[in-house]
PDB file of C-alpha atoms in Angstrom:
ATOM      1  CA  GLY A   1     -17.307   3.835 -28.942  1.00 42.00           C
ATOM      2  CA  GLY A   2     -15.513   0.593 -28.670  1.00 40.00           C
ATOM      3  CA  PRO A   3     -15.678  -3.129 -30.475  1.00 35.00           C
ATOM      4  CA  GLY A   4     -17.721  -5.417 -29.298  1.00 34.00           C
ATOM      5  CA  VAL A   5     -17.596  -8.596 -26.947  1.00 32.00           C
ATOM      6  CA  ASP A   6     -15.878 -11.849 -28.178  1.00 34.00           C
ATOM      7  CA  VAL A   7     -16.738 -14.747 -26.517  1.00 33.00           C
ATOM      8  CA  GLU A   8     -16.272 -18.008 -27.688  1.00 35.00           C
ATOM      9  CA  GLY A   9     -18.846 -20.995 -27.331  1.00 32.00           C
ATOM     10  CA  LYS A  10     -18.092 -24.235 -26.804  1.00 32.00           C
ATOM     11  CA  SER A  11     -19.584 -27.373 -27.351  1.00 28.00           C
ATOM     12  CA  HIS A  12     -19.450 -28.843 -23.624  1.00 27.00           C
ATOM     13  CA  HIS A  13     -22.501 -26.120 -22.968  1.00 27.00           C
ATOM     14  CA  VAL A  14     -20.295 -23.418 -20.507  1.00 29.00           C
ATOM     15  CA  GLU A  15     -23.389 -20.783 -20.050  1.00 31.00           C
ATOM     16  CA  THR A  16     -22.290 -17.501 -20.675  1.00 32.00           C
ATOM     17  CA  THR A  17     -24.400 -14.315 -20.061  1.00 33.00           C
ATOM     18  CA  CYS A  18     -22.939 -12.346 -22.555  1.00 32.00           C
ATOM     19  CA  GLY A  19     -25.444 -11.727 -24.731  1.00 31.00           C
ATOM     20  CA  ALA A  20     -25.017 -10.624 -28.320  1.00 29.00           C
ATOM     21  CA  ALA A  21     -26.213  -6.763 -27.851  1.00 30.00           C
ATOM     22  CA  GLY A  22     -22.688  -6.741 -25.197  1.00 33.00           C
ATOM     23  CA  ASP A  23     -25.367  -6.144 -22.295  1.00 34.00           C
ATOM     24  CA  MET A  24     -23.854  -8.388 -19.976  1.00 37.00           C
ATOM     25  CA  LEU A  25     -21.122  -8.608 -17.609  1.00 56.00           C
ATOM     26  CA  LEU A  26     -20.766 -11.774 -16.077  1.00 49.00           C
ATOM     27  CA  VAL A  27     -19.948 -15.280 -17.323  1.00 43.00           C
ATOM     28  CA  ARG A  28     -22.528 -17.435 -14.887  1.00 36.00           C
ATOM     29  CA  HIS A  29     -21.299 -15.378 -11.912  1.00 45.00           C
ATOM     30  CA  ARG A  30     -21.630 -16.603  -8.154  1.00 44.00           C
ATOM     31  CA  CYS A  31     -20.363 -14.809  -5.242  1.00 45.00           C
ATOM     32  CA  ILE A  32     -20.142 -14.756  -1.598  1.00 39.00           C
ATOM     33  CA  ARG A  33     -22.214 -12.147   0.162  1.00 37.00           C
ATOM     34  CA  SER A  34     -21.262 -12.678   3.592  1.00 31.00           C
ATOM     35  CA  ARG A  35     -16.963 -12.070   4.354  1.00 31.00           C
ATOM     36  CA  ILE A  36     -15.885 -14.954   4.681  1.00 28.00           C
ATOM     37  CA  PRO A  37     -14.534 -15.938   8.020  1.00 27.00           C
ATOM     38  CA  GLY A  38     -10.436 -15.260   8.481  1.00 27.00           C
ATOM     39  CA  ALA A  39     -10.258 -13.865   4.695  1.00 29.00           C
ATOM     40  CA  GLN A  40      -9.640 -10.586   5.925  1.00 29.00           C
ATOM     41  CA  ALA A  41      -6.943 -11.292   8.185  1.00 29.00           C
ATOM     42  CA  ASP A  42      -4.658 -12.961   5.411  1.00 31.00           C
ATOM     43  CA  GLN A  43      -5.245 -10.362   3.673  1.00 30.00           C
ATOM     44  CA  GLY A  44      -2.003  -8.339   4.478  1.00 33.00           C
ATOM     45  CA  GLY A  45      -2.308  -5.757   1.467  1.00 34.00           C
ATOM     46  CA  VAL A  46      -1.485  -1.721   0.691  1.00 34.00           C
ATOM     47  CA  PRO A  47      -3.959   0.505   0.801  1.00 33.00           C
ATOM     48  CA  LEU A  48      -5.794   1.173  -2.871  1.00 32.00           C
ATOM     49  CA  GLY A  49      -5.222   4.779  -2.475  1.00 35.00           C
ATOM     50  CA  GLU A  50      -1.165   4.616  -3.074  1.00 39.00           C
ATOM     51  CA  ILE A  51       1.201   2.097  -4.878  1.00 36.00           C
ATOM     52  CA  THR A  52       4.150   1.164  -2.921  1.00 35.00           C
ATOM     53  CA  GLN A  53       6.617  -1.174  -4.064  1.00 32.00           C
ATOM     54  CA  ASP A  54       5.836  -4.490  -1.453  1.00 30.00           C
ATOM     55  CA  GLY A  55       5.816  -8.183  -3.617  1.00 28.00           C
ATOM     56  CA  LYS A  56       2.491  -9.006  -5.730  1.00 27.00           C
ATOM     57  CA  GLU A  57       1.806 -11.653  -3.204  1.00 33.00           C
ATOM     58  CA  ASP A  58       1.237  -9.283  -0.363  1.00 44.00           C
ATOM     59  CA  GLY A  59      -0.918  -7.077  -2.612  1.00 74.00           C
ATOM     60  CA  ASP A  60      -4.924  -6.635  -2.068  1.00 90.00           C
ATOM     61  CA  ASN A  61      -6.935  -9.118  -4.380  1.00 94.00           C
ATOM     62  CA  VAL A  62      -8.934  -7.001  -7.750  1.00 96.00           C
ATOM     63  CA  ALA A  63     -11.264  -8.863 -10.018  1.00 97.00           C
ATOM     64  CA  VAL A  64     -11.043  -8.096 -13.579  1.00 97.00           C
ATOM     65  CA  TYR A  65     -13.874  -8.328 -15.844  1.00 95.00           C
ATOM     66  CA  SER A  66     -14.168  -9.548 -17.993  1.00 92.00           C
ATOM     67  CA  VAL A  67     -11.080 -11.889 -19.350  1.00 93.00           C
ATOM     68  CA  PHE A  68     -13.265 -13.274 -22.843  1.00 94.00           C
ATOM     69  CA  GLU A  69     -12.065  -9.897 -24.135  1.00 96.00           C
ATOM     70  CA  ARG A  70      -8.982  -8.136 -25.405  1.00 97.00           C
ATOM     71  CA  LEU A  71      -8.915  -5.333 -23.140  1.00 98.00           C
ATOM     72  CA  GLY A  72      -9.813  -7.724 -20.097  1.00 97.00           C
ATOM     73  CA  ILE A  73      -7.121 -10.047 -20.714  1.00 97.00           C
ATOM     74  CA  THR A  74      -4.827  -6.902 -21.312  1.00 98.00           C
ATOM     75  CA  THR A  75      -5.637  -5.651 -18.064  1.00 98.00           C
ATOM     76  CA  ALA A  76      -5.456  -8.639 -16.091  1.00 98.00           C
ATOM     77  CA  TRP A  77      -1.420  -9.820 -17.524  1.00 97.00           C
ATOM     78  CA  HIS A  78      -0.595  -5.930 -16.640  1.00 97.00           C
ATOM     79  CA  VAL A  79      -2.214  -6.620 -12.944  1.00 97.00           C
ATOM     80  CA  ALA A  80      -0.137  -9.504 -12.601  1.00 96.00           C
ATOM     81  CA  ASN A  81       2.830  -8.526 -13.848  1.00 96.00           C
ATOM     82  CA  LYS A  82       3.097  -4.189 -13.572  1.00 95.00           C
ATOM     83  CA  SER A  83       1.279  -3.643 -10.370  1.00 95.00           C
ATOM     84  CA  PRO A  84       1.159  -4.534  -7.180  1.00 94.00           C
ATOM     85  CA  TYR A  85      -2.329  -6.082  -6.316  1.00 96.00           C
ATOM     86  CA  LYS A  86      -3.024  -9.656  -6.706  1.00 95.00           C
ATOM     87  CA  GLY A  87      -5.548 -10.252 -10.031  1.00 96.00           C
ATOM     88  CA  ILE A  88      -8.424 -12.382  -9.762  1.00 96.00           C
ATOM     89  CA  VAL A  89     -10.802 -13.178 -12.983  1.00 95.00           C
ATOM     90  CA  GLN A  90     -14.271 -15.283 -13.248  1.00 92.00           C
ATOM     91  CA  LEU A  91     -14.358 -18.318 -15.813  1.00 92.00           C
ATOM     92  CA  PRO A  92     -17.530 -19.908 -16.267  1.00 91.00           C
ATOM     93  CA  PRO A  93     -18.214 -23.870 -14.471  1.00 90.00           C
ATOM     94  CA  GLY A  94     -15.906 -26.353 -16.233  1.00 90.00           C
ATOM     95  CA  PHE A  95     -14.119 -24.304 -18.115  1.00 90.00           C
ATOM     96  CA  THR A  96     -11.193 -25.482 -17.182  1.00 85.00           C
ATOM     97  CA  GLU A  97     -12.133 -29.486 -17.195  1.00 86.00           C
ATOM     98  CA  ALA A  98     -13.411 -28.637 -20.058  1.00 85.00           C
ATOM     99  CA  LYS A  99      -9.907 -27.194 -21.771  1.00 84.00           C
ATOM    100  CA  ALA A 100     -11.899 -24.466 -23.512  1.00 85.00           C
ATOM    101  CA  LYS A 101     -10.274 -21.669 -25.153  1.00 85.00           C
ATOM    102  CA  LEU A 102     -10.261 -17.876 -24.975  1.00 90.00           C
ATOM    103  CA  LYS A 103     -10.832 -16.438 -28.255  1.00 91.00           C
ATOM    104  CA  TRP A 104      -8.265 -13.399 -27.762  1.00 94.00           C
ATOM    105  CA  ASN A 105      -4.503 -15.119 -26.067  1.00 94.00           C
ATOM    106  CA  ILE A 106      -1.854 -12.398 -25.657  1.00 96.00           C
ATOM    107  CA  ASP A 107       0.727 -12.417 -28.635  1.00 95.00           C
ATOM    108  CA  GLY A 108       4.000 -15.007 -27.846  1.00 92.00           C
ATOM    109  CA  MET A 109       2.700 -16.625 -25.026  1.00 93.00           C
ATOM    110  CA  PRO A 110       0.496 -19.408 -23.213  1.00 91.00           C
ATOM    111  CA  ALA A 111      -2.734 -19.141 -24.515  1.00 91.00           C
ATOM    112  CA  GLY A 112      -5.295 -18.791 -21.437  1.00 91.00           C
ATOM    113  CA  VAL A 113      -5.639 -16.682 -18.491  1.00 94.00           C
ATOM    114  CA  PRO A 114      -2.255 -14.719 -18.183  1.00 95.00           C
ATOM    115  CA  GLU A 115       0.180 -16.315 -15.297  1.00 94.00           C
ATOM    116  CA  GLY A 116      -0.319 -15.309 -12.101  1.00 95.00           C
ATOM    117  CA  ILE A 117      -3.924 -14.354 -11.759  1.00 96.00           C
ATOM    118  CA  GLU A 118      -6.570 -16.333 -10.006  1.00 94.00           C
ATOM    119  CA  ALA A 119      -9.167 -17.792 -12.172  1.00 94.00           C
ATOM    120  CA  CYS A 120     -12.049 -18.357 -10.029  1.00 93.00           C
ATOM    121  CA  GLU A 121     -14.890 -20.882 -11.704  1.00 91.00           C
ATOM    122  CA  GLU A 122     -17.612 -21.393  -8.579  1.00 78.00           C
ATOM    123  CA  THR A 123     -17.446 -18.624  -6.829  1.00 84.00           C
ATOM    124  CA  MET A 124     -15.565 -15.337  -6.038  1.00 87.00           C
ATOM    125  CA  PRO A 125     -14.060 -14.662  -3.084  1.00 85.00           C
ATOM    126  CA  GLY A 126     -15.687 -12.193  -0.855  1.00 80.00           C
ATOM    127  CA  TYR A 127     -12.634 -10.067   0.168  1.00 85.00           C
ATOM    128  CA  ILE A 128     -12.039  -8.641  -3.571  1.00 93.00           C
ATOM    129  CA  LYS A 129     -11.084  -5.118  -2.447  1.00 94.00           C
ATOM    130  CA  GLY A 130     -10.678  -3.495  -6.161  1.00 96.00           C
ATOM    131  CA  ILE A 131     -12.610  -4.122  -9.034  1.00 97.00           C
ATOM    132  CA  ILE A 132     -11.889  -2.842 -12.732  1.00 98.00           C
ATOM    133  CA  LEU A 133     -14.995  -3.499 -15.238  1.00 98.00           C
ATOM    134  CA  ALA A 134     -13.188  -3.317 -18.174  1.00 98.00           C
ATOM    135  CA  THR A 135     -15.759  -4.795 -20.817  1.00 97.00           C
ATOM    136  CA  GLU A 136     -15.511  -3.213 -24.077  1.00 97.00           C
ATOM    137  CA  VAL A 137     -19.081  -2.747 -24.778  1.00 95.00           C
ATOM    138  CA  PRO A 138     -21.418  -1.196 -21.830  1.00 96.00           C
ATOM    139  CA  ALA A 139     -23.274  -3.823 -19.301  1.00 96.00           C
ATOM    140  CA  ALA A 140     -26.395  -2.957 -17.903  1.00 96.00           C
ATOM    141  CA  PRO A 141     -26.653  -1.157 -15.017  1.00 97.00           C
ATOM    142  CA  GLN A 142     -28.579  -4.286 -13.236  1.00 97.00           C
ATOM    143  CA  GLU A 143     -25.532  -6.398 -13.925  1.00 96.00           C
ATOM    144  CA  ILE A 144     -23.292  -3.767 -12.966  1.00 97.00           C
ATOM    145  CA  GLU A 145     -25.284  -3.432  -9.352  1.00 97.00           C
ATOM    146  CA  TYR A 146     -25.883  -6.712  -8.798  1.00 95.00           C
ATOM    147  CA  VAL A 147     -21.872  -7.626  -9.514  1.00 94.00           C
ATOM    148  CA  LEU A 148     -20.911  -4.996  -7.108  1.00 96.00           C
ATOM    149  CA  SER A 149     -23.123  -5.734  -4.639  1.00 94.00           C
ATOM    150  CA  CYS A 150     -21.553  -8.994  -4.095  1.00 92.00           C
ATOM    151  CA  PHE A 151     -18.268  -8.140  -2.567  1.00 92.00           C
ATOM    152  CA  PRO A 152     -18.972  -6.544   1.219  1.00 88.00           C
ATOM    153  CA  ASP A 153     -14.761  -5.287   1.184  1.00 90.00           C
ATOM    154  CA  LEU A 154     -15.093  -3.394  -1.771  1.00 95.00           C
ATOM    155  CA  GLU A 155     -12.646  -0.455  -1.425  1.00 95.00           C
ATOM    156  CA  LYS A 156     -12.256   0.407  -4.717  1.00 97.00           C
ATOM    157  CA  CYS A 157     -14.307   0.358  -8.077  1.00 97.00           C
ATOM    158  CA  VAL A 158     -12.420   1.271 -11.681  1.00 98.00           C
ATOM    159  CA  MET A 159     -15.004   0.985 -14.724  1.00 98.00           C
ATOM    160  CA  LEU A 160     -13.916   1.630 -18.202  1.00 98.00           C
ATOM    161  CA  SER A 161     -16.355   3.998 -19.972  1.00 98.00           C
ATOM    162  CA  SER A 162     -16.241   6.213 -23.659  1.00 96.00           C
ATOM    163  CA  VAL A 163     -15.322   9.874 -24.550  1.00 95.00           C
ATOM    164  CA  GLY A 164     -18.343  10.189 -26.155  1.00 93.00           C
ATOM    165  CA  VAL A 165     -20.591  10.522 -23.557  1.00 94.00           C
ATOM    166  CA  PRO A 166     -20.484  13.978 -22.813  1.00 89.00           C
ATOM    167  CA  GLU A 167     -21.795  14.429 -26.410  1.00 85.00           C
ATOM    168  CA  ARG A 168     -24.471  11.865 -25.681  1.00 81.00           C
ATOM    169  CA  ASP A 169     -27.528  13.784 -25.813  1.00 76.00           C
ATOM    170  CA  SER A 170     -26.704  15.751 -29.409  1.00 81.00           C
ATOM    171  CA  MET A 171     -28.407  15.023 -32.377  1.00 79.00           C
ATOM    172  CA  LEU A 172     -25.250  13.116 -34.330  1.00 76.00           C
ATOM    173  CA  SER A 173     -25.041  10.850 -31.529  1.00 73.00           C
ATOM    174  CA  LYS A 174     -28.968  10.389 -30.889  1.00 76.00           C
ATOM    175  CA  LEU A 175     -29.012   9.389 -35.166  1.00 73.00           C
ATOM    176  CA  ASN A 176     -25.593   7.348 -34.793  1.00 76.00           C
ATOM    177  CA  PRO A 177     -27.156   3.681 -34.759  1.00 69.00           C
ATOM    178  CA  PHE A 178     -23.797   2.359 -33.249  1.00 73.00           C
ATOM    179  CA  ASN A 179     -23.336   4.985 -30.729  1.00 79.00           C
ATOM    180  CA  LYS A 180     -23.342   3.776 -27.222  1.00 89.00           C
ATOM    181  CA  ALA A 181     -22.856   6.627 -25.440  1.00 91.00           C
ATOM    182  CA  GLU A 182     -26.011   6.614 -23.550  1.00 94.00           C
ATOM    183  CA  ASP A 183     -25.451   3.126 -22.486  1.00 95.00           C
ATOM    184  CA  TRP A 184     -22.562   4.528 -21.371  1.00 96.00           C
ATOM    185  CA  TYR A 185     -23.357   6.820 -19.424  1.00 96.00           C
ATOM    186  CA  GLU A 186     -26.126   4.368 -17.578  1.00 97.00           C
ATOM    187  CA  ALA A 187     -23.197   2.593 -16.689  1.00 98.00           C
ATOM    188  CA  GLU A 188     -21.843   4.772 -15.478  1.00 98.00           C
ATOM    189  CA  GLU A 189     -24.230   6.101 -13.490  1.00 98.00           C
ATOM    190  CA  ALA A 190     -24.637   2.269 -12.161  1.00 98.00           C
ATOM    191  CA  VAL A 191     -21.723   2.504 -10.598  1.00 98.00           C
ATOM    192  CA  ARG A 192     -21.641   5.887  -8.643  1.00 98.00           C
ATOM    193  CA  ARG A 193     -25.201   4.485  -7.447  1.00 97.00           C
ATOM    194  CA  CYS A 194     -23.290   1.547  -6.028  1.00 97.00           C
ATOM    195  CA  ALA A 195     -20.325   3.756  -4.809  1.00 97.00           C
ATOM    196  CA  ALA A 196     -22.738   5.833  -2.567  1.00 97.00           C
ATOM    197  CA  LYS A 197     -24.744   3.145  -1.289  1.00 96.00           C
ATOM    198  CA  GLN A 198     -22.130   0.904  -0.383  1.00 96.00           C
ATOM    199  CA  GLY A 199     -19.213   2.848   0.837  1.00 96.00           C
ATOM    200  CA  PHE A 200     -16.557   2.648  -2.112  1.00 96.00           C
ATOM    201  CA  ASP A 201     -15.117   4.918  -4.242  1.00 97.00           C
ATOM    202  CA  ALA A 202     -15.192   4.728  -7.798  1.00 97.00           C
ATOM    203  CA  THR A 203     -13.182   6.120 -10.840  1.00 97.00           C
ATOM    204  CA  VAL A 204     -14.258   6.456 -14.489  1.00 98.00           C
ATOM    205  CA  VAL A 205     -11.929   6.217 -17.180  1.00 98.00           C
ATOM    206  CA  ARG A 206     -13.637   7.693 -20.691  1.00 97.00           C
ATOM    207  CA  THR A 207     -11.578   6.118 -23.622  1.00 97.00           C
ATOM    208  CA  GLY A 208     -11.543   7.078 -26.882  1.00 95.00           C
ATOM    209  CA  ASP A 209     -12.063   3.901 -29.201  1.00 96.00           C
ATOM    210  CA  LEU A 210     -10.118   0.781 -28.101  1.00 98.00           C
ATOM    211  CA  MET A 211      -7.252  -0.082 -31.211  1.00 98.00           C
ATOM    212  CA  GLY A 212      -4.703  -2.728 -31.237  1.00 97.00           C
ATOM    213  CA  GLY A 213      -2.811  -4.743 -28.582  1.00 97.00           C
ATOM    214  CA  ALA A 214      -0.697  -7.831 -28.335  1.00 96.00           C
ATOM    215  CA  PHE A 215      -3.492  -9.970 -30.440  1.00 96.00           C
ATOM    216  CA  TYR A 216      -1.952  -9.851 -34.002  1.00 94.00           C
ATOM    217  CA  TYR A 217      -1.731 -13.622 -34.733  1.00 93.00           C
ATOM    218  CA  CYS A 218      -5.043 -14.555 -33.436  1.00 93.00           C
ATOM    219  CA  ASN A 219      -7.447 -11.863 -35.289  1.00 94.00           C
ATOM    220  CA  PRO A 220      -8.878 -13.297 -37.882  1.00 93.00           C
ATOM    221  CA  ASP A 221      -9.426 -10.306 -39.430  1.00 95.00           C
ATOM    222  CA  PHE A 222      -5.799  -9.099 -40.899  1.00 95.00           C
ATOM    223  CA  GLU A 223      -6.600  -5.511 -42.017  1.00 95.00           C
ATOM    224  CA  GLY A 224      -7.686  -5.334 -38.372  1.00 94.00           C
ATOM    225  CA  ALA A 225      -4.482  -6.646 -36.888  1.00 95.00           C
ATOM    226  CA  LEU A 226      -2.069  -4.778 -39.507  1.00 95.00           C
ATOM    227  CA  SER A 227      -4.404  -1.296 -38.272  1.00 96.00           C
ATOM    228  CA  GLY A 228      -3.825  -2.362 -34.501  1.00 96.00           C
ATOM    229  CA  ASN A 229       0.218  -3.364 -34.800  1.00 96.00           C
ATOM    230  CA  VAL A 230       0.412   0.602 -37.054  1.00 97.00           C
ATOM    231  CA  TYR A 231      -1.468   2.455 -33.932  1.00 98.00           C
ATOM    232  CA  ASP A 232       0.515   0.978 -31.574  1.00 98.00           C
ATOM    233  CA  LEU A 233       3.968   1.599 -33.422  1.00 97.00           C
ATOM    234  CA  THR A 234       2.381   5.322 -34.357  1.00 97.00           C
ATOM    235  CA  HIS A 235       0.663   6.708 -30.910  1.00 98.00           C
ATOM    236  CA  ASN A 236       3.883   7.017 -28.591  1.00 97.00           C
ATOM    237  CA  GLY A 237       1.853   9.596 -26.515  1.00 97.00           C
ATOM    238  CA  PHE A 238      -1.450  10.174 -25.028  1.00 97.00           C
ATOM    239  CA  LYS A 239      -3.577  12.686 -23.698  1.00 96.00           C
ATOM    240  CA  VAL A 240      -5.517  12.693 -20.336  1.00 96.00           C
ATOM    241  CA  SER A 241      -8.617  15.564 -19.125  1.00 94.00           C
ATOM    242  CA  LYS A 242     -11.182  15.357 -16.194  1.00 90.00           C
ATOM    243  CA  GLY A 243     -13.194  13.080 -18.212  1.00 87.00           C
ATOM    244  CA  GLU A 244     -14.573  15.657 -20.942  1.00 88.00           C
ATOM    245  CA  GLY A 245     -13.073  17.523 -24.333  1.00 88.00           C
ATOM    246  CA  LEU A 246     -11.205  14.928 -25.572  1.00 93.00           C
ATOM    247  CA  SER A 247     -11.581  12.959 -29.064  1.00 92.00           C
ATOM    248  CA  GLY A 248      -9.964   9.956 -30.721  1.00 94.00           C
ATOM    249  CA  GLN A 249      -8.769   6.527 -30.040  1.00 97.00           C
ATOM    250  CA  CYS A 250      -6.924   4.677 -27.558  1.00 98.00           C
ATOM    251  CA  GLY A 251      -4.569   1.785 -27.371  1.00 98.00           C
ATOM    252  CA  ARG A 252      -5.625  -1.190 -25.252  1.00 98.00           C
ATOM    253  CA  ASP A 253      -2.352  -1.097 -23.615  1.00 98.00           C
ATOM    254  CA  LEU A 254      -2.202   2.642 -22.318  1.00 98.00           C
ATOM    255  CA  ALA A 255      -5.845   1.735 -20.970  1.00 98.00           C
ATOM    256  CA  ALA A 256      -5.058  -1.252 -19.357  1.00 98.00           C
ATOM    257  CA  THR A 257      -2.102   0.981 -17.476  1.00 98.00           C
ATOM    258  CA  VAL A 258      -4.751   3.946 -16.687  1.00 98.00           C
ATOM    259  CA  LEU A 259      -7.415   1.488 -15.956  1.00 98.00           C
ATOM    260  CA  ILE A 260      -5.108  -0.029 -13.280  1.00 97.00           C
ATOM    261  CA  ASP A 261      -3.235   3.303 -12.380  1.00 96.00           C
ATOM    262  CA  ALA A 262      -6.565   4.974 -11.297  1.00 96.00           C
ATOM    263  CA  LEU A 263      -7.148   2.348  -8.484  1.00 96.00           C
ATOM    264  CA  ARG A 264      -4.733   4.391  -6.398  1.00 93.00           C
ATOM    265  CA  ARG A 265      -6.094   7.763  -7.503  1.00 93.00           C
ATOM    266  CA  ASN A 266      -8.780   9.976  -5.564  1.00 92.00           C
ATOM    267  CA  ALA A 267     -10.809  11.203  -9.056  1.00 93.00           C
ATOM    268  CA  PRO A 268     -13.889  10.157  -9.949  1.00 95.00           C
ATOM    269  CA  LEU A 269     -13.708  10.864 -13.476  1.00 96.00           C
ATOM    270  CA  VAL A 270     -10.829  10.315 -15.992  1.00 96.00           C
ATOM    271  CA  GLY A 271     -10.590  10.761 -19.834  1.00 96.00           C
ATOM    272  CA  VAL A 272      -7.414   9.791 -22.321  1.00 97.00           C
ATOM    273  CA  VAL A 273      -6.708   8.794 -25.588  1.00 97.00           C
ATOM    274  CA  GLY A 274      -3.776   8.101 -27.265  1.00 98.00           C
ATOM    275  CA  ALA A 275      -1.541  10.723 -29.412  1.00 97.00           C
ATOM    276  CA  GLU A 276       1.212  11.058 -32.085  1.00 97.00           C
ATOM    277  CA  MET A 277       4.127  12.694 -30.359  1.00 95.00           C
ATOM    278  CA  LYS A 278       5.269  14.246 -33.548  1.00 92.00           C
ATOM    279  CA  ASN A 279       1.832  15.883 -33.819  1.00 87.00           C
ATOM    280  CA  GLY A 280       1.828  18.023 -30.995  1.00 82.00           C
ATOM    281  CA  GLY A 281      -0.933  19.405 -29.678  1.00 85.00           C
ATOM    282  CA  GLY A 282      -0.534  19.197 -26.043  1.00 87.00           C
ATOM    283  CA  ALA A 283       0.640  15.299 -26.130  1.00 94.00           C
ATOM    284  CA  LEU A 284       2.383  13.787 -23.387  1.00 95.00           C
ATOM    285  CA  GLU A 285       5.102  11.068 -23.766  1.00 96.00           C
ATOM    286  CA  SER A 286       4.324   7.503 -22.927  1.00 98.00           C
ATOM    287  CA  SER A 287       7.592   6.386 -22.320  1.00 97.00           C
ATOM    288  CA  VAL A 288       7.620   2.614 -21.793  1.00 98.00           C
ATOM    289  CA  ARG A 289       8.207   0.970 -24.905  1.00 97.00           C
ATOM    290  CA  ASN A 290       6.840  -2.648 -25.145  1.00 97.00           C
ATOM    291  CA  PRO A 291       5.593  -3.148 -21.619  1.00 97.00           C
ATOM    292  CA  MET A 292       5.336  -6.833 -22.275  1.00 97.00           C
ATOM    293  CA  GLY A 293       8.437  -7.675 -23.604  1.00 96.00           C
ATOM    294  CA  ILE A 294       6.782  -9.219 -27.056  1.00 95.00           C
ATOM    295  CA  LYS A 295       8.709 -10.053 -30.356  1.00 91.00           C
ATOM    296  CA  GLN A 296       7.564 -10.330 -33.797  1.00 87.00           C
ATOM    297  CA  ASP A 297       9.376 -11.343 -36.654  1.00 84.00           C
ATOM    298  CA  GLY A 298      12.041 -11.153 -34.155  1.00 87.00           C
ATOM    299  CA  LYS A 299      11.677  -7.492 -33.031  1.00 91.00           C
ATOM    300  CA  ASP A 300      10.124  -5.417 -30.198  1.00 93.00           C
ATOM    301  CA  LYS A 301       6.610  -4.714 -30.747  1.00 95.00           C
ATOM    302  CA  GLY A 302       6.161  -1.472 -31.411  1.00 95.00           C
ATOM    303  CA  VAL A 303       3.606   0.188 -28.669  1.00 97.00           C
ATOM    304  CA  PHE A 304       3.926   2.301 -25.506  1.00 98.00           C
ATOM    305  CA  VAL A 305       2.319   2.829 -22.339  1.00 98.00           C
ATOM    306  CA  PRO A 306       2.897   5.644 -19.565  1.00 98.00           C
ATOM    307  CA  SER A 307       5.396   5.150 -16.442  1.00 97.00           C
ATOM    308  CA  GLN A 308       4.093   6.350 -13.183  1.00 94.00           C
ATOM    309  CA  GLY A 309       5.748   9.350 -13.913  1.00 95.00           C
ATOM    310  CA  ASP A 310       4.228   9.854 -17.132  1.00 97.00           C
ATOM    311  CA  LEU A 311       1.133  10.006 -14.825  1.00 96.00           C
ATOM    312  CA  ASP A 312       1.565  11.857 -12.300  1.00 95.00           C
ATOM    313  CA  ALA A 313       2.715  14.458 -14.080  1.00 94.00           C
ATOM    314  CA  ALA A 314       0.121  14.310 -16.829  1.00 94.00           C
ATOM    315  CA  TYR A 315      -2.203  14.066 -13.909  1.00 92.00           C
ATOM    316  CA  ALA A 316      -0.607  17.345 -12.394  1.00 92.00           C
ATOM    317  CA  SER A 317      -1.452  19.167 -15.229  1.00 90.00           C
ATOM    318  CA  VAL A 318      -5.283  19.034 -15.664  1.00 87.00           C
TER     319      VAL A 318
END
């Protein structure tokens, strides 16, 4: 599950490797394979295995892929504003100079990469400690393996996947031409192979089909924008699992929150979907409303995400 990737092409010939099938992870990715002299000594960060209250400027560097998608830019914002980590994203060479635009921009905020996020055009720094693969469609395994091999100091990789993966071998799944469960599974396996080879920890976060997010005003599909708003407003709870047994949808703010939280968790597989508290069914409350502080028509946007305590309680219950 999950909507397709959107990358806006420009006349300045910024080259992308996001194919029509959404099978590429990078935008002309270049990286440093060897450790940068002195770089590690300058990083006074916190271990990815725990959350601290240290200032974000002292945190570990976490790369988010891809800022060209709604979940990616949402995750980047949450990294910059709601986490102890230092966020880094990749842009195509010449992107800034050409004043190219992102298709998806967060409502009520300056267009482009969220403030507080470092944007790299030529090379990504080699001292990345964590990576969040937040692509909304499954990346090709070889692309994942290439990206992860570029970072010698990598300690943790968190990858978005789909709650549909456990049913990938079912006849219903195989007959659905839009189902990407097998592709998601192959992407998961690529991350696991890299983790075993390179010695970093990995967490796969399986979510329901992604919904909503702070993109009401830039969404050209009015019905889609409206339904996303309604979803965010009504889904004030969530459900978690060990990666199986869930179905449904997932708000992008909820997905971003869980992806970032997974950087500190020793859990190889997590499942999460949104839920309406009024329906019960074992849903847990998301106690934080409107974490981005967004106003729509003069009112706080109706969107809910779990607090750290909500997540701790949820994981303790499964």
